[in-house]
Coordinates of C-alpha atoms and ligand atoms in Angstrom, one line a residue:
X1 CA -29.2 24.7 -33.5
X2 CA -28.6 27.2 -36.2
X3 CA -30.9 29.3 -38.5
X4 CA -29.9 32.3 -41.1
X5 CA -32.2 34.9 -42.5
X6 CA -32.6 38.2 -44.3
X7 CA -34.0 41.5 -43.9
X8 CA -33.8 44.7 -46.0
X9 CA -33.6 48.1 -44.2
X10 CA -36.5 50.5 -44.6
X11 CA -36.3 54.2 -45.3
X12 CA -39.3 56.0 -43.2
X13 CA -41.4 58.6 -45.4
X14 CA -43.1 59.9 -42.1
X15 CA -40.7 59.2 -39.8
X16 CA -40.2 58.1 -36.1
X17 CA -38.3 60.3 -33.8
X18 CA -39.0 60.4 -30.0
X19 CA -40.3 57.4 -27.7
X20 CA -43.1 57.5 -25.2
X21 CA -42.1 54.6 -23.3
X22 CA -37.8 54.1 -23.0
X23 CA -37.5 51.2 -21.1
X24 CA -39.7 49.3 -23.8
X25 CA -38.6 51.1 -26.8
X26 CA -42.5 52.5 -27.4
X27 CA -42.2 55.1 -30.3
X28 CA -44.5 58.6 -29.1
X29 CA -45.4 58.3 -32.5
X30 CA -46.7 56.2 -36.2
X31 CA -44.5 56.3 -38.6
X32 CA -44.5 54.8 -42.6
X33 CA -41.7 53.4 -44.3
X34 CA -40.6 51.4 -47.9
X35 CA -38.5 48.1 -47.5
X36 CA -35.4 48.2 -49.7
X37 CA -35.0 45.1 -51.8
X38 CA -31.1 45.6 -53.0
X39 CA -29.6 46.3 -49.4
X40 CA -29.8 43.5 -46.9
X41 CA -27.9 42.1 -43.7
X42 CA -27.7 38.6 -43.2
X43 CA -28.0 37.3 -39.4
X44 CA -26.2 33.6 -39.0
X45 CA -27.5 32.6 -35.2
X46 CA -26.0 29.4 -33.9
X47 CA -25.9 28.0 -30.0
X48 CA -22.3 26.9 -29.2
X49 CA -22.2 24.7 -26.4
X50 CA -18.4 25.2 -26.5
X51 CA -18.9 29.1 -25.7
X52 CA -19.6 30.8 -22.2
X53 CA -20.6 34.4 -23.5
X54 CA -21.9 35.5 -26.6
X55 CA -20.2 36.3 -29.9
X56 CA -21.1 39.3 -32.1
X57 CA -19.2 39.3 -35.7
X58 CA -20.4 41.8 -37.6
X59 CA -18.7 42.0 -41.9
X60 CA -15.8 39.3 -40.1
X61 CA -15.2 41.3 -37.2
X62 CA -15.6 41.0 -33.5
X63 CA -18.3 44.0 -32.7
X64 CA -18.8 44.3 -28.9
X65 CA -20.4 47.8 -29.2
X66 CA -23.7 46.2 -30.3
X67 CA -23.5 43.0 -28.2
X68 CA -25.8 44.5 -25.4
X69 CA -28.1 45.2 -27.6
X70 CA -28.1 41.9 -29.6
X71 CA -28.2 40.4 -25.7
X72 CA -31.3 41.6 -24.8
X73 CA -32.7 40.8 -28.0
X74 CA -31.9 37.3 -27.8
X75 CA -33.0 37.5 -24.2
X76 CA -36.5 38.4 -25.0
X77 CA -37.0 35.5 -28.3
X78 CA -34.7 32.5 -26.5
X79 CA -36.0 33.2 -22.6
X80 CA -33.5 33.0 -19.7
X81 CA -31.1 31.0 -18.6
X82 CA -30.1 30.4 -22.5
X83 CA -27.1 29.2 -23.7
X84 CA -24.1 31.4 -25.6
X85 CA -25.3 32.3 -29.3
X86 CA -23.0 33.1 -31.8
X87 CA -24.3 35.7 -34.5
X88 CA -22.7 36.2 -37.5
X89 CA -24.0 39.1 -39.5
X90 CA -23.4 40.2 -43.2
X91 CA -24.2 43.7 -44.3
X92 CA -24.1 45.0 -48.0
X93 CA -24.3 48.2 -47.0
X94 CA -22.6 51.1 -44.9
X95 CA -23.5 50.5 -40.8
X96 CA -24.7 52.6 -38.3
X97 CA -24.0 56.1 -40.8
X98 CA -28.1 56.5 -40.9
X99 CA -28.7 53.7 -43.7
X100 CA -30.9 52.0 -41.4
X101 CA -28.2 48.8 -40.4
X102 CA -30.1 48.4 -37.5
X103 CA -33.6 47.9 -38.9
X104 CA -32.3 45.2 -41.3
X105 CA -29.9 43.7 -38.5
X106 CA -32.8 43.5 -36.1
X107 CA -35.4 42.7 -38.1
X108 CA -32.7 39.3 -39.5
X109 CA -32.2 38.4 -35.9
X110 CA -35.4 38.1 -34.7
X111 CA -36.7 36.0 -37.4
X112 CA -33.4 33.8 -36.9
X113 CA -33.2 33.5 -33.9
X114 CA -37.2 32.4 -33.4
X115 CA -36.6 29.9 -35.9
X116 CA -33.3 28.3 -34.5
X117 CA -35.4 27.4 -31.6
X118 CA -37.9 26.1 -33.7
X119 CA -40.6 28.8 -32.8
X120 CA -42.7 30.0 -35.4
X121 CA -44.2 33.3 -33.9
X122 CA -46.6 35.4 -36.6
X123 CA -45.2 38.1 -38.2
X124 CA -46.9 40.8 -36.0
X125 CA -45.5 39.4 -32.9
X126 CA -41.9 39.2 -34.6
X127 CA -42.4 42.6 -35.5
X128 CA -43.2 43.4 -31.7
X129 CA -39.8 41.9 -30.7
X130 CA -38.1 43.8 -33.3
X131 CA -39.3 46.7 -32.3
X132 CA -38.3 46.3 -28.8
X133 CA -34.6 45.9 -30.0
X134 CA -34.8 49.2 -32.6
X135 CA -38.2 51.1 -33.5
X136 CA -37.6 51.0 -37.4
X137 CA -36.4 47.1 -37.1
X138 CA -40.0 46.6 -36.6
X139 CA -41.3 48.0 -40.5
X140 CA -38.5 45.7 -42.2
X141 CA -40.7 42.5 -41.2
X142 CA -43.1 43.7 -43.5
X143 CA -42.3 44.5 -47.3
X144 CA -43.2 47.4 -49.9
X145 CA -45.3 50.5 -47.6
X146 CA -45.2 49.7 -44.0
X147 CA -47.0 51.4 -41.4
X148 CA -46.6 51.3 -37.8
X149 CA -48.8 52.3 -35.6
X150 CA -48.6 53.3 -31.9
X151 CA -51.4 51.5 -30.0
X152 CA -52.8 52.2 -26.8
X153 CA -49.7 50.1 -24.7
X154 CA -48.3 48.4 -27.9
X155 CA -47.1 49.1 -31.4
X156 CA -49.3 47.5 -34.4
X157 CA -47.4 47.4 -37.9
X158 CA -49.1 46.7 -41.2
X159 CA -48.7 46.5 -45.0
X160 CA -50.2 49.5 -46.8
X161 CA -49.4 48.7 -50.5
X162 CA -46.5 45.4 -51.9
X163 CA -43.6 46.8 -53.5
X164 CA -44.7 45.4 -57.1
X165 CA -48.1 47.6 -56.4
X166 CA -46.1 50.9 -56.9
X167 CA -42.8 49.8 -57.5
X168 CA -40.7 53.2 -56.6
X169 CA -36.8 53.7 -57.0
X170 CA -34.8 55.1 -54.2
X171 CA -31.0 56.1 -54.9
X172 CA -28.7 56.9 -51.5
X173 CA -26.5 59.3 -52.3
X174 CA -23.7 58.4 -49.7
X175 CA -21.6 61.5 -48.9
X176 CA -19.9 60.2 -45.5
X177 CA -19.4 56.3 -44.9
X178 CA -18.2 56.0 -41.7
X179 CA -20.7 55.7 -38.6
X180 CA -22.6 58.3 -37.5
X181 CA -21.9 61.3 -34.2
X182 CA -24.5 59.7 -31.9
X183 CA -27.0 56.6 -32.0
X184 CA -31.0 58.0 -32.4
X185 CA -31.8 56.4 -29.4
X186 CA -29.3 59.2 -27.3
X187 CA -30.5 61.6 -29.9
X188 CA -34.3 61.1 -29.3
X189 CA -33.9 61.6 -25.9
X190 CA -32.1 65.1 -26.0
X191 CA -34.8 66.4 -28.8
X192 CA -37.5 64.8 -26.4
X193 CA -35.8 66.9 -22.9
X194 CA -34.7 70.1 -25.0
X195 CA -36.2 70.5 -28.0
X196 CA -38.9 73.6 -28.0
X197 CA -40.6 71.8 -31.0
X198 CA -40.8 68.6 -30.2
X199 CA -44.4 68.0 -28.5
X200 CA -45.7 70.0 -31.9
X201 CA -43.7 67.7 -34.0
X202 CA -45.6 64.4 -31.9
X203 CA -48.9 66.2 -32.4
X204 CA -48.7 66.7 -35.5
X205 CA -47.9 63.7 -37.3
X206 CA -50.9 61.9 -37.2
X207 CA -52.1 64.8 -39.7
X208 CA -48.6 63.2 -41.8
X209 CA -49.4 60.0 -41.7
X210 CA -53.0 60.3 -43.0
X211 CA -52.1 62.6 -45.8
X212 CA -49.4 59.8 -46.9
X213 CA -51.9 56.8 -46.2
X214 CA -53.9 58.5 -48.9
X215 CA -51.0 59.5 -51.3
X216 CA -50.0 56.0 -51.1
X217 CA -53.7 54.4 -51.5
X218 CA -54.0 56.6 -54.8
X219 CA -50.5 56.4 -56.1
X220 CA -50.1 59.9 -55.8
X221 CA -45.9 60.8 -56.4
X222 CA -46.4 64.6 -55.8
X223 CA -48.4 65.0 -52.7
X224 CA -46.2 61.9 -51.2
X225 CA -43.1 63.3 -52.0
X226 CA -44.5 67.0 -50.5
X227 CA -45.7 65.8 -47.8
X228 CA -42.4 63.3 -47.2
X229 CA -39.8 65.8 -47.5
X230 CA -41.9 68.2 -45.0
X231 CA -41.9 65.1 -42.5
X232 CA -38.5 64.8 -42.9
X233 CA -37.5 68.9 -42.4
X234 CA -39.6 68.9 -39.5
X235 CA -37.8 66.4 -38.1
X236 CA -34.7 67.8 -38.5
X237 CA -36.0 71.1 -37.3
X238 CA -36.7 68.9 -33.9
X239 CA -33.1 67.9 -33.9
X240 CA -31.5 71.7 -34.9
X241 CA -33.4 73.1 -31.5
X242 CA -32.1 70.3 -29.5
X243 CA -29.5 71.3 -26.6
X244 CA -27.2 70.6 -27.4
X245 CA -27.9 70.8 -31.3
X246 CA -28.1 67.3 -33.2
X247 CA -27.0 67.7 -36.6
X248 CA -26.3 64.9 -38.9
X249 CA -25.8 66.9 -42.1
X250 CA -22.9 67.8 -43.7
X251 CA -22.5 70.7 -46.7
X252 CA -22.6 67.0 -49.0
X253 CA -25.8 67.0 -47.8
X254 CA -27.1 70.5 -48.6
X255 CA -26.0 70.1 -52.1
X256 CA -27.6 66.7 -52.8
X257 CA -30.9 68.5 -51.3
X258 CA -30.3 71.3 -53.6
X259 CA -29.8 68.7 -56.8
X260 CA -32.9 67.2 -56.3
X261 CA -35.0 70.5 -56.2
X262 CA -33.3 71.4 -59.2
X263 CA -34.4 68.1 -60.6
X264 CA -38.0 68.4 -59.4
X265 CA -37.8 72.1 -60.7
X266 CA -37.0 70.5 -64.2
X267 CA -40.0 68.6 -63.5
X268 CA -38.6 65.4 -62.6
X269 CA -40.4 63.1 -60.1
X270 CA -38.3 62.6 -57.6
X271 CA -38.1 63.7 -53.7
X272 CA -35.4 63.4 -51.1
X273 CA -35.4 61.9 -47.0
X274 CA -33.1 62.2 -44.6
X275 CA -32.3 60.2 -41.4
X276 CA -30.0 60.1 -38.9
X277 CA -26.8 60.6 -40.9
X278 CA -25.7 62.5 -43.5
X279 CA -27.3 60.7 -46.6
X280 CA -29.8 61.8 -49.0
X281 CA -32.4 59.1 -50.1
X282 CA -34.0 60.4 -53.4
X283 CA -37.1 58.5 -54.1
X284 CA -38.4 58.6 -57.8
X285 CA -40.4 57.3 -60.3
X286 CA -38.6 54.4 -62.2
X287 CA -38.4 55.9 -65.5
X288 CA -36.3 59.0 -63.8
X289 CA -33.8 56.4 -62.4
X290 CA -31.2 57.1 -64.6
X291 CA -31.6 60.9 -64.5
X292 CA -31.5 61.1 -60.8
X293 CA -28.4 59.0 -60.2
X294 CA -26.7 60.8 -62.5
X295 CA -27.4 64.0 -61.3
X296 CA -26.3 63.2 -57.8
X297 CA -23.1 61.2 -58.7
X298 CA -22.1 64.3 -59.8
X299 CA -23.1 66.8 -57.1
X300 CA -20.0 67.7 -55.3
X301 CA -19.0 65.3 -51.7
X302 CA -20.7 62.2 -53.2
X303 CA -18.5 59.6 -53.0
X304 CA -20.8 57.0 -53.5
X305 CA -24.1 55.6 -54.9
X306 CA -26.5 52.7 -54.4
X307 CA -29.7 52.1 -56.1
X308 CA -32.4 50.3 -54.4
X309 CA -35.9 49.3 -55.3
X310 CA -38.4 48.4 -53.1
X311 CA -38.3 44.7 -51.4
X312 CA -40.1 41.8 -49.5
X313 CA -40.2 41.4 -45.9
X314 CA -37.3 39.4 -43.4
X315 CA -37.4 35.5 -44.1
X316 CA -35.4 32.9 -43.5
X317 CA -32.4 31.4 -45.7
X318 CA -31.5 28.6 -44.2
X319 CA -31.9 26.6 -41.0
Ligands
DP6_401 C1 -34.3 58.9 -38.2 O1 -35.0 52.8 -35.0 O2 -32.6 53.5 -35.0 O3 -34.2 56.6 -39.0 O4 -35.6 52.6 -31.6 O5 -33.7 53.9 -30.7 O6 -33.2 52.0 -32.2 P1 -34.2 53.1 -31.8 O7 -34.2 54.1 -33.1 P2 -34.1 53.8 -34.6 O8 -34.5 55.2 -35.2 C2 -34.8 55.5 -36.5 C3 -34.8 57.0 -36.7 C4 -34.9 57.5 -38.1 C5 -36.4 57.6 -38.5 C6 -37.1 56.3 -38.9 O9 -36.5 55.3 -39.3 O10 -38.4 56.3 -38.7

């Protein structure tokens, strides 16, 4: 029994920081992301009768950090007693340095995994699972604008526009590669105990999310990328009061910020997010591709870019 599939990671626009319910990963909050089409993990799951524990290879090598998490994943798709899976996983991408590896990886295993047993759950449950394992894993089942909704016990996720219906450019300025300080989930929980902000910051972002639904519904780039890049400080703001402080930036960081304002102050339509790591996503307009990369392969700390536009939903490869 064996299947392989693919998911892109998604980069949240309104983003998800804090969870209501820990024990089963309930996010306090919506949130709305784009699915990337150029970066992608792909999840190899294969039962091997030979095997008495699980294996976790992660880019050819052994990764037992994850495994617990990748356990209980394939705990809540297989069922228990299961037999020993061994997951092989592919990732185009830097991992765990706030690119959003775990959204992709996630997303790959559960539709894997559901098809090596030769399930076919719909794509809202998958996304259910998924969401259990990693909050953002959830948006990469769906492609183009995702929203995710937090229900009444249960999280609801839904396609707001495809990715050919306003077909948007994102370049990642990477300015550190190697994984990040400390995961989001430990770093929700300290802005959720300590963070004098953070209740204003959950109350508020239903206001976000409808002022993006509507940016998005009219293709408007401006009030998007205003309303975006306020998200995104607020959240960060959430993180700066945290005790003790959780800060993913680096001075890299500040300066690609400071090269996209320039850029928008030239007139250029372009905004920047940021997640949990030190990279700067700058979303633009396609004809300002060029301009953007350039600018920001030449701001200083970047030591690399990737360019990414905006992608289907996990699927399967091969079973
Ligand atoms: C800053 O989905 O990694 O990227 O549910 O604890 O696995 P867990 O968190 P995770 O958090 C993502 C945080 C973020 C914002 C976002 O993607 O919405």
């Amino acid at each position: 029994m064996q299947a392989t599939a693919r998911a892109q990671p998604n980069i949240a626009l309104i983003k998800y920081w804090g969870k209501r319910d820990s024990a089963r990963n309930l996010p306090a909050a919506g949130s709305i992301s784009i699915t990337l089409s150029d970066l992608h993990t792909e999840m190899c799951v294969e039962v091997d009768e030979s095997m008495r524990d699980d294996v976790l290879i992660v880019n050819e090598c052994e990764d037992r950090d994850m495994l617990p998490r990748v356990k209980r994943c394939l705990d809540t798709i297989v069922g228990k007693p299961r037999p020993a899976v061994r997951v092989v996983s592919r990732c185009n991408f830097p991992i765990a340095a706030g690119m959003a590896s775990s959204a992709s990886a996630f997303a790959a295993l559960v539709v894997a995994a559901d098809s090596m047993l030769g399930q076919s759950r719909d794509t809202a449950e998958l996304a259910g699972l998924a969401g259990r394992a990693s909050g953002s894993a959830a948006r990469s089942l769906y492609g183009g604008f995702v929203e995710l909704e937090n229900c009444d016990d249960d999280i609801y996720v839904s396609q707001l526009l495809r990715s050919d219906e306003w077909p948007l450019r994102v370049v990642v300025a990477i300015t550190t590669p190697g994984p990040k300080p400390l995961g989001s989930s430990d770093a929700m929980e300290i802005s959720r105990r300590t963070s004098p902000f953070y209740n204003r910051w959950i109350e508020r972002q239903s206001a976000d999310l409808d002022e993006a639904r509507t940016a998005i519904a009219n293709r408007d780039f401006a009030k998007l990328g205003s309303v975006a890049e306020h998200n995104c400080l607020k959240m960060h703001s959430v993180m700066w009061g945290s005790r003790p402080p959780v800060i993913y930036w680096h001075s890299a960081t500040l300066a690609c910020m400071q090269t996209v304002r320039d850029l928008q102050s030239e007139g250029v339509g372009v905004f920047f997010t940021i997640d949990a790591g030190p990279q700067v996503k700058a979303i633009c307009l396609p004809e300002e591709e060029a301009r953007v990369r350039a600018a920001l392969a030449d701001t200083t700390g970047v030591s690399d870019i990737m360019v990414s536009g905006l992608g289907a939903r996990a699927r399967l490869v091969l079973r």
